[in-house]
Tab-separated table of C-alpha atoms in Angstrom:
chain	number	residue	atom	x	y	z
A	1	MET	CA	40.452	25.862	7.962
A	2	THR	CA	37.289	24.033	7.063
A	3	THR	CA	37.490	20.518	5.672
A	4	PRO	CA	36.025	20.267	2.146
A	5	ASP	CA	32.925	18.095	1.950
A	6	TYR	CA	32.974	15.933	-1.158
A	7	ARG	CA	29.796	14.034	-0.354
A	8	LEU	CA	27.063	14.238	-2.971
A	9	THR	CA	23.414	14.891	-2.285
A	10	GLN	CA	20.753	12.424	-3.424
A	11	LEU	CA	20.007	14.487	-6.545
A	12	GLU	CA	23.685	14.977	-7.362
A	13	THR	CA	24.254	11.219	-7.123
A	14	LEU	CA	21.296	10.444	-9.385
A	15	GLU	CA	22.324	13.135	-11.869
A	16	ALA	CA	25.905	11.822	-12.041
A	17	GLU	CA	24.700	8.244	-12.551
A	18	SER	CA	22.306	9.222	-15.347
A	19	ILE	CA	24.882	11.356	-17.152
A	20	HIS	CA	27.363	8.455	-16.926
A	21	VAL	CA	24.779	6.123	-18.507
A	22	ILE	CA	24.021	8.569	-21.330
A	23	ARG	CA	27.711	9.081	-22.118
A	24	GLU	CA	28.329	5.332	-21.975
A	25	VAL	CA	25.642	4.713	-24.600
A	26	ALA	CA	26.999	7.450	-26.875
A	27	ALA	CA	30.451	5.846	-26.627
A	28	GLU	CA	29.392	2.202	-27.032
A	29	LEU	CA	26.510	2.203	-29.490
A	30	GLU	CA	26.414	3.418	-33.054
A	31	ARG	CA	22.979	5.040	-33.453
A	32	PRO	CA	21.194	6.105	-30.248
A	33	VAL	CA	17.921	8.021	-30.060
A	34	LEU	CA	16.148	9.600	-27.084
A	35	LEU	CA	12.399	9.092	-26.665
A	36	PHE	CA	10.925	12.539	-25.972
A	37	SER	CA	7.188	13.032	-25.519
A	38	GLY	CA	7.119	16.327	-23.614
A	39	GLY	CA	6.203	14.584	-20.342
A	40	LYS	CA	8.087	15.350	-17.115
A	41	ASP	CA	10.359	12.293	-17.174
A	42	SER	CA	11.449	12.786	-20.780
A	43	ILE	CA	11.938	16.503	-20.064
A	44	VAL	CA	14.375	15.660	-17.253
A	45	MET	CA	16.084	13.000	-19.384
A	46	LEU	CA	16.583	15.492	-22.220
A	47	GLU	CA	18.031	18.023	-19.763
A	48	LEU	CA	20.463	15.372	-18.499
A	49	ALA	CA	21.498	14.635	-22.097
A	50	ARG	CA	22.096	18.351	-22.656
A	51	LYS	CA	24.306	18.481	-19.562
A	52	ALA	CA	26.155	15.306	-20.561
A	53	PHE	CA	27.540	16.884	-23.743
A	54	ALA	CA	27.498	20.636	-23.001
A	55	PRO	CA	28.713	22.926	-24.439
A	56	ALA	CA	28.424	20.705	-27.548
A	57	ARG	CA	25.024	19.793	-28.960
A	58	ILE	CA	23.294	16.518	-28.101
A	59	PRO	CA	24.866	14.062	-30.586
A	60	PHE	CA	21.725	12.037	-31.351
A	61	PRO	CA	18.130	12.731	-32.425
A	62	VAL	CA	14.990	12.566	-30.295
A	63	MET	CA	11.922	10.575	-31.285
A	64	HIS	CA	8.256	10.746	-30.340
A	65	VAL	CA	5.786	7.955	-31.053
A	66	ASP	CA	2.762	10.175	-31.696
A	67	THR	CA	-0.536	8.398	-31.073
A	68	GLY	CA	-2.614	11.294	-32.412
A	69	LEU	CA	-4.310	11.518	-29.005
A	70	ASN	CA	-1.776	13.707	-27.230
A	71	PHE	CA	-2.571	16.808	-25.233
A	72	PRO	CA	-2.030	19.805	-27.560
A	73	ASP	CA	-0.161	21.671	-24.795
A	74	VAL	CA	2.350	18.829	-24.522
A	75	LEU	CA	2.971	18.697	-28.289
A	76	GLU	CA	3.497	22.448	-28.311
A	77	PHE	CA	5.998	22.126	-25.465
A	78	ARG	CA	7.774	19.243	-27.270
A	79	ASP	CA	8.298	21.296	-30.425
A	80	LYS	CA	9.412	24.363	-28.468
A	81	ARG	CA	12.024	22.469	-26.444
A	82	VAL	CA	13.408	20.631	-29.475
A	83	ALA	CA	13.785	23.940	-31.323
A	84	GLU	CA	15.570	25.517	-28.344
A	85	LEU	CA	18.143	22.729	-28.239
A	86	GLY	CA	18.516	22.426	-32.003
A	87	VAL	CA	18.130	18.643	-32.028
A	88	GLU	CA	16.561	16.554	-34.768
A	89	LEU	CA	13.009	15.356	-34.042
A	90	VAL	CA	11.794	12.073	-35.517
A	91	VAL	CA	8.013	11.585	-35.287
A	92	ALA	CA	6.664	8.055	-35.640
A	93	SER	CA	2.962	8.596	-36.314
A	94	VAL	CA	0.360	6.052	-35.212
A	95	PRO	CA	-2.417	7.724	-37.297
A	96	ASP	CA	-0.214	7.438	-40.400
A	97	ALA	CA	0.417	3.764	-39.614
A	98	MET	CA	-3.338	3.219	-39.223
A	99	ALA	CA	-3.967	4.862	-42.597
A	100	ARG	CA	-1.375	2.544	-44.189
A	101	GLY	CA	-2.942	-0.528	-42.612
A	102	LEU	CA	0.059	-1.359	-40.413
A	103	VAL	CA	-2.078	-1.264	-37.233
A	104	ARG	CA	-5.748	-1.078	-36.287
A	105	GLU	CA	-7.210	0.753	-33.330
A	106	GLU	CA	-8.580	-1.386	-30.516
A	107	PRO	CA	-12.282	-1.106	-29.542
A	108	ASN	CA	-11.428	0.309	-26.095
A	109	GLY	CA	-9.880	3.429	-27.665
A	110	SER	CA	-6.385	2.756	-26.321
A	111	ARG	CA	-3.524	3.109	-28.782
A	112	ASN	CA	-0.887	1.886	-26.335
A	113	ARG	CA	-0.571	-1.604	-27.759
A	114	ILE	CA	-0.516	-0.433	-31.392
A	115	GLN	CA	2.320	1.972	-30.585
A	116	THR	CA	4.668	-1.011	-30.541
A	117	PRO	CA	4.672	-1.882	-34.275
A	118	VAL	CA	5.028	1.834	-35.080
A	119	LEU	CA	7.996	2.146	-32.736
A	120	LEU	CA	9.664	-0.992	-34.096
A	121	GLU	CA	9.142	0.170	-37.692
A	122	ALA	CA	10.822	3.505	-36.896
A	123	VAL	CA	13.723	1.731	-35.184
A	124	GLU	CA	14.296	-0.430	-38.265
A	125	GLU	CA	13.845	2.445	-40.722
A	126	HIS	CA	16.374	4.700	-38.980
A	127	GLY	CA	18.717	1.951	-37.838
A	128	PHE	CA	18.552	2.909	-34.163
A	129	THR	CA	20.625	0.607	-31.954
A	130	ALA	CA	19.893	2.190	-28.562
A	131	LEU	CA	16.734	3.907	-27.373
A	132	PHE	CA	16.745	6.075	-24.254
A	133	GLY	CA	13.479	5.868	-22.321
A	134	GLY	CA	12.343	7.818	-19.266
A	135	ALA	CA	10.905	4.829	-17.377
A	136	ARG	CA	11.512	4.596	-13.631
A	137	ARG	CA	11.446	1.455	-11.484
A	138	ASP	CA	8.975	2.952	-8.999
A	139	GLU	CA	6.271	3.333	-11.652
A	140	ASP	CA	5.245	-0.258	-12.273
A	141	LYS	CA	6.089	-3.845	-11.279
A	142	ALA	CA	7.235	-4.701	-14.816
A	143	ARG	CA	9.559	-1.697	-14.914
A	144	ALA	CA	10.995	-2.614	-11.518
A	145	LYS	CA	12.341	-5.824	-13.070
A	146	GLU	CA	14.210	-4.125	-15.860
A	147	ARG	CA	17.934	-3.382	-16.081
A	148	VAL	CA	19.355	0.044	-16.968
A	149	PHE	CA	20.531	-1.557	-20.247
A	150	SER	CA	17.555	-3.649	-21.361
A	151	PHE	CA	18.480	-6.064	-24.131
A	152	ARG	CA	15.961	-6.534	-26.979
A	153	ASP	CA	16.160	-9.248	-29.626
A	154	GLU	CA	15.899	-8.801	-33.399
A	155	PHE	CA	12.107	-8.535	-33.043
A	156	GLY	CA	12.374	-5.776	-30.427
A	157	GLN	CA	11.054	-8.120	-27.735
A	158	TRP	CA	12.013	-8.232	-24.064
A	159	ASP	CA	12.653	-11.462	-22.179
A	160	PRO	CA	12.715	-10.661	-18.439
A	161	LYS	CA	14.502	-13.970	-17.747
A	162	ASN	CA	17.323	-13.240	-20.191
A	163	GLN	CA	18.903	-9.968	-19.083
A	164	ARG	CA	22.548	-9.162	-18.541
A	165	PRO	CA	24.028	-8.566	-15.078
A	166	GLU	CA	25.076	-5.007	-14.234
A	167	LEU	CA	27.620	-5.555	-11.487
A	168	TRP	CA	29.398	-2.462	-10.180
A	169	ASP	CA	27.465	-0.331	-12.692
A	170	LEU	CA	29.275	-1.921	-15.631
A	171	TYR	CA	27.044	-1.973	-18.714
A	172	ASN	CA	27.337	-4.428	-21.592
A	173	GLY	CA	26.154	-2.787	-24.809
A	174	ARG	CA	27.292	-5.489	-27.205
A	175	ILE	CA	24.595	-6.432	-29.708
A	176	HIS	CA	24.296	-8.384	-32.957
A	177	LEU	CA	22.819	-7.081	-36.198
A	178	GLY	CA	19.112	-6.337	-35.772
A	179	GLU	CA	19.236	-6.322	-31.979
A	180	SER	CA	18.962	-3.190	-29.837
A	181	ILE	CA	19.243	-1.910	-26.300
A	182	ARG	CA	16.625	0.080	-24.412
A	183	VAL	CA	18.361	2.345	-21.931
A	184	PHE	CA	16.752	3.829	-18.816
A	185	PRO	CA	18.931	6.553	-17.259
A	186	LEU	CA	16.166	7.398	-14.755
A	187	SER	CA	15.742	3.837	-13.455
A	188	ASN	CA	16.746	4.701	-9.888
A	189	TRP	CA	14.837	7.991	-9.704
A	190	THR	CA	11.455	8.353	-8.018
A	191	GLU	CA	8.614	10.701	-8.899
A	192	LEU	CA	9.682	12.875	-5.957
A	193	ASP	CA	13.272	12.963	-7.244
A	194	ILE	CA	12.018	14.119	-10.643
A	195	TRP	CA	10.087	17.011	-9.154
A	196	GLN	CA	12.881	18.030	-6.809
A	197	TYR	CA	15.275	18.083	-9.766
A	198	ILE	CA	12.829	20.183	-11.808
A	199	ALA	CA	12.689	22.634	-8.894
A	200	ARG	CA	16.459	22.703	-8.387
A	201	GLU	CA	17.247	23.260	-12.054
A	202	GLY	CA	14.311	25.581	-12.760
A	203	ILE	CA	13.178	23.364	-15.651
A	204	GLU	CA	10.135	24.514	-17.599
A	205	ILE	CA	7.173	22.096	-17.706
A	206	PRO	CA	3.767	22.029	-19.442
A	207	GLY	CA	1.006	23.768	-17.495
A	208	LEU	CA	-1.012	20.544	-17.249
A	209	TYR	CA	1.178	19.452	-14.339
A	210	LEU	CA	-0.064	22.333	-12.182
A	211	ALA	CA	-3.512	22.607	-10.650
A	212	GLN	CA	-6.256	24.723	-12.094
A	213	GLU	CA	-10.034	24.520	-12.333
A	214	ARG	CA	-11.092	22.287	-15.228
A	215	GLU	CA	-14.310	20.707	-16.505
A	216	VAL	CA	-14.203	16.978	-15.725
A	217	VAL	CA	-16.260	13.800	-15.797
A	218	GLU	CA	-15.843	10.851	-13.437
A	219	ARG	CA	-15.239	7.360	-14.856
A	220	GLN	CA	-14.261	4.267	-12.846
A	221	GLY	CA	-13.399	6.491	-9.903
A	222	MET	CA	-11.031	8.703	-11.935
A	223	LEU	CA	-11.459	12.278	-13.166
A	224	TYR	CA	-11.049	12.950	-16.885
A	225	ALA	CA	-10.858	16.522	-18.153
A	226	VAL	CA	-13.335	17.249	-20.929
A	227	ASN	CA	-11.423	17.885	-24.165
A	228	GLU	CA	-11.559	17.018	-27.863
A	229	PHE	CA	-10.874	13.349	-27.011
A	230	VAL	CA	-13.042	13.062	-23.890
A	231	ARG	CA	-16.739	13.904	-24.316
A	232	PRO	CA	-19.495	13.214	-21.769
A	233	ARG	CA	-21.227	9.876	-22.236
A	234	GLY	CA	-24.854	9.146	-21.525
A	235	GLY	CA	-25.583	9.650	-17.846
A	236	GLU	CA	-22.266	11.382	-17.097
A	237	GLN	CA	-22.330	14.791	-15.497
A	238	VAL	CA	-19.771	17.489	-16.291
A	239	PHE	CA	-18.603	19.451	-13.266
A	240	ARG	CA	-15.754	21.798	-12.429
A	241	GLU	CA	-12.919	20.634	-10.184
A	242	THR	CA	-9.440	21.916	-9.353
A	243	VAL	CA	-7.155	19.199	-10.742
A	244	ARG	CA	-3.725	18.613	-12.202
A	245	TYR	CA	-1.989	15.797	-14.098
A	246	ARG	CA	0.661	13.596	-12.522
A	247	THR	CA	1.483	12.024	-15.883
A	248	VAL	CA	0.534	12.951	-19.436
A	249	GLY	CA	-0.225	10.037	-21.736
A	250	ASP	CA	-3.043	9.931	-24.268
A	251	ALA	CA	-5.654	12.582	-23.487
A	252	ASN	CA	-8.534	10.100	-23.768
A	253	LEU	CA	-7.171	7.682	-21.147
A	254	THR	CA	-5.124	9.834	-18.754
A	255	ALA	CA	-6.960	11.037	-15.693
A	256	ALA	CA	-6.279	14.061	-13.526
A	257	VAL	CA	-6.129	14.165	-9.723
A	258	ARG	CA	-7.720	16.600	-7.298
A	259	SER	CA	-5.046	19.033	-6.223
A	260	GLN	CA	-4.352	22.545	-5.003
A	261	ALA	CA	-0.711	22.423	-6.165
A	262	THR	CA	-0.266	25.503	-8.347
A	263	THR	CA	3.544	25.644	-8.071
A	264	VAL	CA	6.354	23.095	-8.318
A	265	ALA	CA	6.984	23.511	-4.576
A	266	ASP	CA	3.329	22.629	-3.933
A	267	VAL	CA	3.644	19.540	-6.149
A	268	ILE	CA	6.714	18.372	-4.203
A	269	ALA	CA	4.855	18.725	-0.902
A	270	GLU	CA	1.931	16.767	-2.352
A	271	ILE	CA	4.028	13.946	-3.839
A	272	ALA	CA	6.011	13.567	-0.607
A	273	VAL	CA	2.941	12.221	1.218
A	274	THR	CA	1.229	10.208	-1.529
A	275	ARG	CA	1.395	6.403	-1.497
A	276	MET	CA	0.129	5.604	-5.013
A	277	THR	CA	2.244	5.794	-8.162
A	278	GLU	CA	1.184	8.198	-10.878
A	279	ARG	CA	0.413	5.360	-13.313
A	280	GLY	CA	-1.744	3.547	-10.769
A	281	ALA	CA	-3.636	6.706	-9.944
A	282	THR	CA	-4.226	8.138	-13.407
A	283	ARG	CA	-3.620	5.757	-16.313
A	284	GLY	CA	-6.807	4.091	-17.526
A	285	ASP	CA	-4.834	2.119	-20.125
A	286	ASP	CA	-3.033	0.237	-17.335
A	287	LYS	CA	-6.303	-1.032	-15.853
A	288	VAL	CA	-6.627	-3.820	-18.432
A	289	SER	CA	-4.858	-6.335	-16.178
A	290	ASP	CA	-2.159	-6.513	-13.521
A	291	ALA	CA	0.274	-7.673	-16.212
A	292	ALA	CA	-0.735	-5.115	-18.862
A	293	MET	CA	2.599	-3.284	-18.820
A	294	GLU	CA	4.711	-6.453	-18.830
A	295	ASP	CA	2.720	-7.928	-21.740
A	296	ARG	CA	3.325	-4.795	-23.821
A	297	LYS	CA	7.012	-4.714	-22.936
A	298	LYS	CA	7.468	-8.321	-24.086
A	299	GLU	CA	5.998	-7.286	-27.447
A	300	GLY	CA	8.514	-4.451	-27.822
A	301	TYR	CA	6.944	-1.530	-25.965
A	302	PHE	CA	8.872	0.554	-23.454
């Protein structure tokens, strides 16, 4: 007789932890919502939510804070996946908020900071008490500080010095009226874990994550694909390069990386040897300062 092996693999452990967190939120908090942009992390988080409640439907809506600068392929994927799962999609539109005078676009073209008032308005309008986000601790120094249950005050703001302990994976979801919790089921995952899980589960992803030849321009040492939001400036040369995206934020400020990874297996091999996070390598909106992410989070951003 062979002795059964009840040990879990790395991915099985992470999956179990994330599903536990998602179920805990659904049990503790009245009105959760899952932030779903169509990027790889939110795709995995949505799949984990599906598994957490299968064969029943996901018992909460998904929300996307739409900046109006998204890659069309990603929006198409977002709508397709939401329709497949039959979940409600709430879209908080930054362009609509700009038209109403709630926010104004910054001169640098980034809409990251003005996403925050739009997000907070949607939270108040729909009465959301818990927001699932796909942030991981390996992405950024500010995110490395954050708990799985991240307490936000009545203004949606984060105080890194005033967070609750999470001893033995016990999560305190108690909040007062107007307060909320940001929840990060993928906190302990890495970029490599995400891709290995996508491969194991056969999860569909937008084609932008795989390498192909694209027209690009080089700015500040990064390669930006030419599209409706990125046009050549004076003195810039357009050339063709085989690139892919490690992360998909706003199309005007998200750079691609040189790559020959045309399959998920190729991406895994590539990520396994890289030493720079995807945000550090490709997000122009995080180049404002070393504390750019933390400043936005204190204002209410994810």
